Short mmCIF file of C-alpha atoms in Angstrom, two decimals:
data_model
loop_
_atom_site.label_atom_id
_atom_site.label_comp_id
_atom_site.label_asym_id
_atom_site.label_seq_id
_atom_site.Cartn_x
_atom_site.Cartn_y
_atom_site.Cartn_z
CA MET A 108 11.04 64.75 -54.58
CA ASP A 109 9.89 62.32 -52.37
CA ALA A 110 7.66 63.03 -49.08
CA VAL A 111 7.36 60.58 -46.27
CA LEU A 112 5.26 60.61 -43.68
CA ALA A 113 4.47 58.81 -40.79
CA VAL A 114 2.03 56.58 -40.67
CA ASN A 115 0.23 55.49 -37.36
CA ASN A 116 -0.33 51.77 -37.72
CA PHE A 117 -1.49 51.05 -33.85
CA GLY A 118 -4.29 51.85 -33.61
CA ASP A 119 -5.73 55.11 -31.46
CA THR A 120 -3.06 56.23 -28.83
CA ARG A 121 -5.76 58.11 -26.77
CA SER A 122 -8.06 55.42 -25.76
CA GLY A 123 -4.75 52.77 -24.73
CA GLY A 124 -3.92 56.14 -22.27
CA LEU A 125 -5.60 54.84 -19.40
CA ALA A 126 -4.12 51.32 -19.33
CA GLY A 127 -0.85 52.23 -17.97
CA PRO A 128 -2.06 53.69 -14.63
CA MET A 129 -5.17 51.58 -14.33
CA GLY A 130 -2.68 48.53 -14.55
CA LEU A 131 -0.64 50.30 -11.67
CA PHE A 132 -3.55 50.73 -9.43
CA ILE A 133 -3.83 47.26 -9.66
CA ILE A 134 -0.71 45.83 -8.87
CA VAL A 135 -0.54 48.72 -5.75
CA LEU A 136 -4.35 47.48 -5.07
CA MET A 137 -3.03 43.42 -4.77
CA ALA A 138 -0.03 43.94 -3.38
CA ILE A 139 -1.72 46.32 0.12
CA SER A 140 -4.04 43.02 0.07
CA THR A 141 -1.03 40.50 -0.09
CA VAL A 142 0.13 42.57 3.07
CA LEU A 143 -2.80 42.89 5.18
CA LEU A 144 -3.72 39.07 4.38
CA ILE A 145 -0.51 38.37 5.73
CA ARG A 146 -0.54 40.28 8.59
CA ASN A 147 -3.63 38.28 9.30
CA MET A 148 -2.23 35.00 8.85
CA ASN A 149 0.61 35.76 11.12
CA LYS A 150 -2.11 37.43 14.06
CA ARG A 151 -3.88 34.11 13.67
CA LEU A 152 -1.07 31.49 13.77
CA ARG A 153 0.39 33.06 16.95
CA ARG A 154 -2.64 32.37 18.71
CA LEU A 155 -2.00 28.44 17.94
CA PRO A 156 -1.08 26.28 20.68
CA ASP A 157 2.63 24.43 19.99
CA SER A 158 1.03 21.12 19.98
CA PHE A 159 -1.93 19.82 19.90
CA PRO A 160 -3.46 16.37 22.02
CA ASP A 161 -3.16 13.51 20.87
CA PRO A 162 -6.88 12.16 19.55
CA ALA A 163 -6.33 8.66 20.94
CA GLU A 164 -5.43 9.52 24.59
CA VAL A 165 -8.01 12.13 23.99
CA LYS A 166 -10.44 9.52 23.88
CA ARG A 167 -9.17 7.42 26.54
CA ALA A 168 -9.12 10.43 29.28
CA ALA A 169 -12.93 10.72 28.27
CA GLU A 170 -13.33 6.91 28.87
CA ILE A 171 -11.61 7.07 31.83
CA ALA A 172 -13.14 10.01 33.01
CA ARG A 173 -16.76 8.35 32.13
CA LEU A 174 -15.68 5.16 33.81
CA ASP A 175 -15.13 7.26 37.37
CA ALA A 176 -18.58 9.51 36.61
CA ASP A 177 -19.99 5.43 36.89
CA LEU A 178 -17.94 3.55 39.54
CA GLN A 179 -18.78 7.16 41.85
CA ARG A 180 -22.79 7.21 41.14
CA PRO A 181 -24.35 5.85 44.34
CA GLY A 182 -26.74 2.64 43.77
CA ALA A 183 -25.70 2.33 39.75
CA ALA A 184 -23.14 -0.41 38.47
CA PRO A 185 -20.72 0.19 36.18
CA ARG A 186 -20.66 -0.21 32.83
CA GLY A 187 -18.04 -2.47 32.43
CA THR A 188 -19.67 -5.09 34.23
CA GLY A 189 -20.99 -8.44 32.28
CA ALA A 190 -19.71 -10.39 29.61
CA ALA A 191 -18.39 -7.37 27.63
CA ALA A 192 -16.12 -6.46 31.07
CA ASP A 193 -13.07 -6.88 29.07
CA ALA A 194 -14.07 -4.75 26.16
CA SER A 195 -13.40 -0.74 25.48
CA ASP A 196 -15.70 1.50 24.05
CA VAL A 197 -12.88 3.60 22.57
CA GLU A 198 -11.37 2.27 19.02
CA THR A 199 -8.67 1.07 18.43
CA SER A 200 -6.73 3.32 15.96
CA ALA A 201 -4.87 1.91 12.69
CA THR A 202 -1.20 2.20 14.52
CA ASP A 203 -2.17 -0.21 17.26
CA ALA A 204 -3.17 -2.87 15.02
CA GLU A 205 -0.09 -2.64 12.86
CA VAL A 206 2.07 -2.80 16.65
CA LYS A 207 0.13 -5.68 17.40
CA GLY A 208 1.32 -7.46 14.25
CA VAL A 209 4.94 -7.21 14.32
CA GLY A 210 6.76 -9.71 14.10
CA ARG A 211 9.95 -10.68 15.13
CA ASP A 212 12.20 -9.84 11.89
CA ALA A 213 10.41 -6.65 12.00
CA VAL A 214 12.69 -3.39 11.83
CA PRO A 215 13.10 -2.60 15.64
CA PRO A 216 11.89 1.57 16.25
CA THR A 217 14.48 4.05 15.92
CA GLY A 218 17.85 4.32 18.51
CA GLU A 219 17.03 1.17 19.79
CA ARG A 220 19.42 -2.06 18.65
CA ARG A 221 18.27 -5.72 18.06
CA ASP A 222 20.13 -8.66 19.71
CA GLU A 223 22.35 -10.08 16.34
CA SER A 224 23.05 -13.12 18.11
CA ALA A 225 19.75 -14.19 18.43
#
Protein backbone atom coordinates (compact mmCIF):
# COMPACT_ATOMS: atom_id res chain seq x y z
CA MET A 1 0.00 0.00 0.00
CA ASP A 2 1.40 3.23 -1.07
CA ALA A 3 0.27 6.30 0.81
CA VAL A 4 0.47 9.58 -0.99
CA LEU A 5 0.46 12.63 1.20
CA ALA A 6 -0.45 16.05 -0.11
CA VAL A 7 2.62 18.17 -0.23
CA ASN A 8 2.47 21.96 -0.07
CA ASN A 9 4.92 23.14 -2.73
CA PHE A 10 3.62 26.74 -2.75
CA GLY A 11 5.32 28.03 0.35
CA ASP A 12 3.83 29.20 3.60
CA THR A 13 0.25 30.30 2.93
CA ARG A 14 -0.14 32.04 6.28
CA SER A 15 2.22 34.92 5.42
CA GLY A 16 0.40 35.71 2.14
CA GLY A 17 -3.01 35.75 3.80
CA LEU A 18 -2.99 39.55 4.13
CA ALA A 19 -2.30 40.21 0.41
CA GLY A 20 -5.95 39.96 -0.69
CA PRO A 21 -7.46 42.36 1.86
CA MET A 22 -4.54 44.79 1.48
CA GLY A 23 -4.98 44.82 -2.31
CA LEU A 24 -8.71 45.47 -1.88
CA PHE A 25 -7.97 48.33 0.52
CA ILE A 26 -5.55 49.94 -1.95
CA ILE A 27 -8.02 49.61 -4.84
CA VAL A 28 -10.85 51.15 -2.78
CA LEU A 29 -8.54 53.96 -1.65
CA MET A 30 -7.56 54.70 -5.28
CA ALA A 31 -11.22 54.67 -6.37
CA ILE A 32 -12.19 57.15 -3.64
CA SER A 33 -9.29 59.46 -4.52
CA THR A 34 -10.22 59.31 -8.23
CA VAL A 35 -13.82 60.30 -7.45
CA LEU A 36 -12.65 63.20 -5.29
CA LEU A 37 -10.22 64.39 -7.98
CA ILE A 38 -12.95 64.29 -10.65
CA ARG A 39 -15.34 66.30 -8.46
CA ASN A 40 -12.65 68.90 -7.72
CA MET A 41 -11.76 69.24 -11.42
CA ASN A 42 -15.43 69.65 -12.39
CA LYS A 43 -15.81 72.47 -9.86
CA ARG A 44 -12.76 74.22 -11.28
CA LEU A 45 -13.95 73.82 -14.87
CA ARG A 46 -17.34 75.31 -14.03
CA ARG A 47 -15.62 78.45 -12.70
CA LEU A 48 -13.77 79.08 -15.98
CA PRO A 49 -15.22 81.67 -18.39
CA ASP A 50 -16.81 80.49 -21.63
CA SER A 51 -14.04 82.05 -23.70
CA PHE A 52 -10.82 83.92 -23.11
CA PRO A 53 -10.00 87.26 -24.76
CA ASP A 54 -7.63 87.32 -27.71
CA PRO A 55 -4.14 88.41 -26.55
CA ALA A 56 -3.77 90.71 -29.56
CA GLU A 57 -7.03 92.46 -28.68
CA VAL A 58 -5.89 92.92 -25.10
CA LYS A 59 -2.62 94.48 -26.31
CA ARG A 60 -4.48 96.80 -28.68
CA ALA A 61 -6.91 97.87 -25.94
CA ALA A 62 -3.99 98.56 -23.59
CA GLU A 63 -2.26 100.60 -26.30
CA ILE A 64 -5.41 102.63 -26.95
CA ALA A 65 -5.93 103.23 -23.23
CA ARG A 66 -2.30 104.33 -22.85
CA LEU A 67 -2.58 106.73 -25.80
CA ASP A 68 -5.85 108.15 -24.45
CA ALA A 69 -4.21 108.69 -21.07
CA ASP A 70 -1.28 110.44 -22.76
CA LEU A 71 -3.64 112.73 -24.68
CA GLN A 72 -5.63 113.64 -21.58
CA ARG A 73 -2.56 114.52 -19.56
CA PRO A 74 -2.20 118.33 -19.51
CA GLY A 75 1.01 119.83 -20.88
CA ALA A 76 2.45 116.58 -22.16
CA ALA A 77 2.96 115.77 -25.81
CA PRO A 78 1.64 112.42 -26.93
CA ARG A 79 4.25 109.67 -27.28
CA GLY A 80 3.38 109.20 -30.92
CA THR A 81 4.73 112.60 -32.09
CA GLY A 82 8.01 112.66 -33.91
CA ALA A 83 9.74 110.52 -36.51
CA ALA A 84 8.20 107.28 -35.31
CA ALA A 85 4.61 108.55 -35.26
CA ASP A 86 3.44 105.72 -37.53
CA ALA A 87 5.03 102.99 -35.44
CA SER A 88 3.11 101.30 -32.68
CA ASP A 89 4.48 99.69 -29.55
CA VAL A 90 2.25 96.69 -30.17
CA GLU A 91 4.08 93.85 -31.89
CA THR A 92 2.54 92.35 -34.99
CA SER A 93 1.64 88.72 -34.55
CA ALA A 94 2.66 85.91 -36.86
CA THR A 95 -0.84 85.76 -38.31
CA ASP A 96 -0.70 89.46 -39.25
CA ALA A 97 2.55 88.88 -41.15
CA GLU A 98 1.01 85.79 -42.71
CA VAL A 99 -2.04 87.73 -43.88
CA LYS A 100 0.11 90.50 -45.38
CA GLY A 101 2.02 87.88 -47.40
CA VAL A 102 -1.08 86.37 -49.00
CA GLY A 103 -0.95 86.64 -52.77
CA ARG A 104 -3.62 86.47 -55.44
CA ASP A 105 -3.26 82.68 -55.80
CA ALA A 106 -3.92 82.02 -52.14
CA VAL A 107 -6.93 80.06 -50.97
CA PRO A 108 -9.74 82.37 -49.79
CA PRO A 109 -11.10 82.09 -46.25
CA THR A 110 -13.85 79.59 -45.59
CA GLY A 111 -17.24 80.66 -46.89
CA GLU A 112 -15.91 83.01 -49.57
CA ARG A 113 -15.59 82.23 -53.26
CA ARG A 114 -12.89 83.49 -55.52
CA ASP A 115 -13.91 84.98 -58.82
CA GLU A 116 -13.03 82.27 -61.36
CA SER A 117 -13.27 84.59 -64.39
CA ALA A 118 -10.16 86.55 -63.45
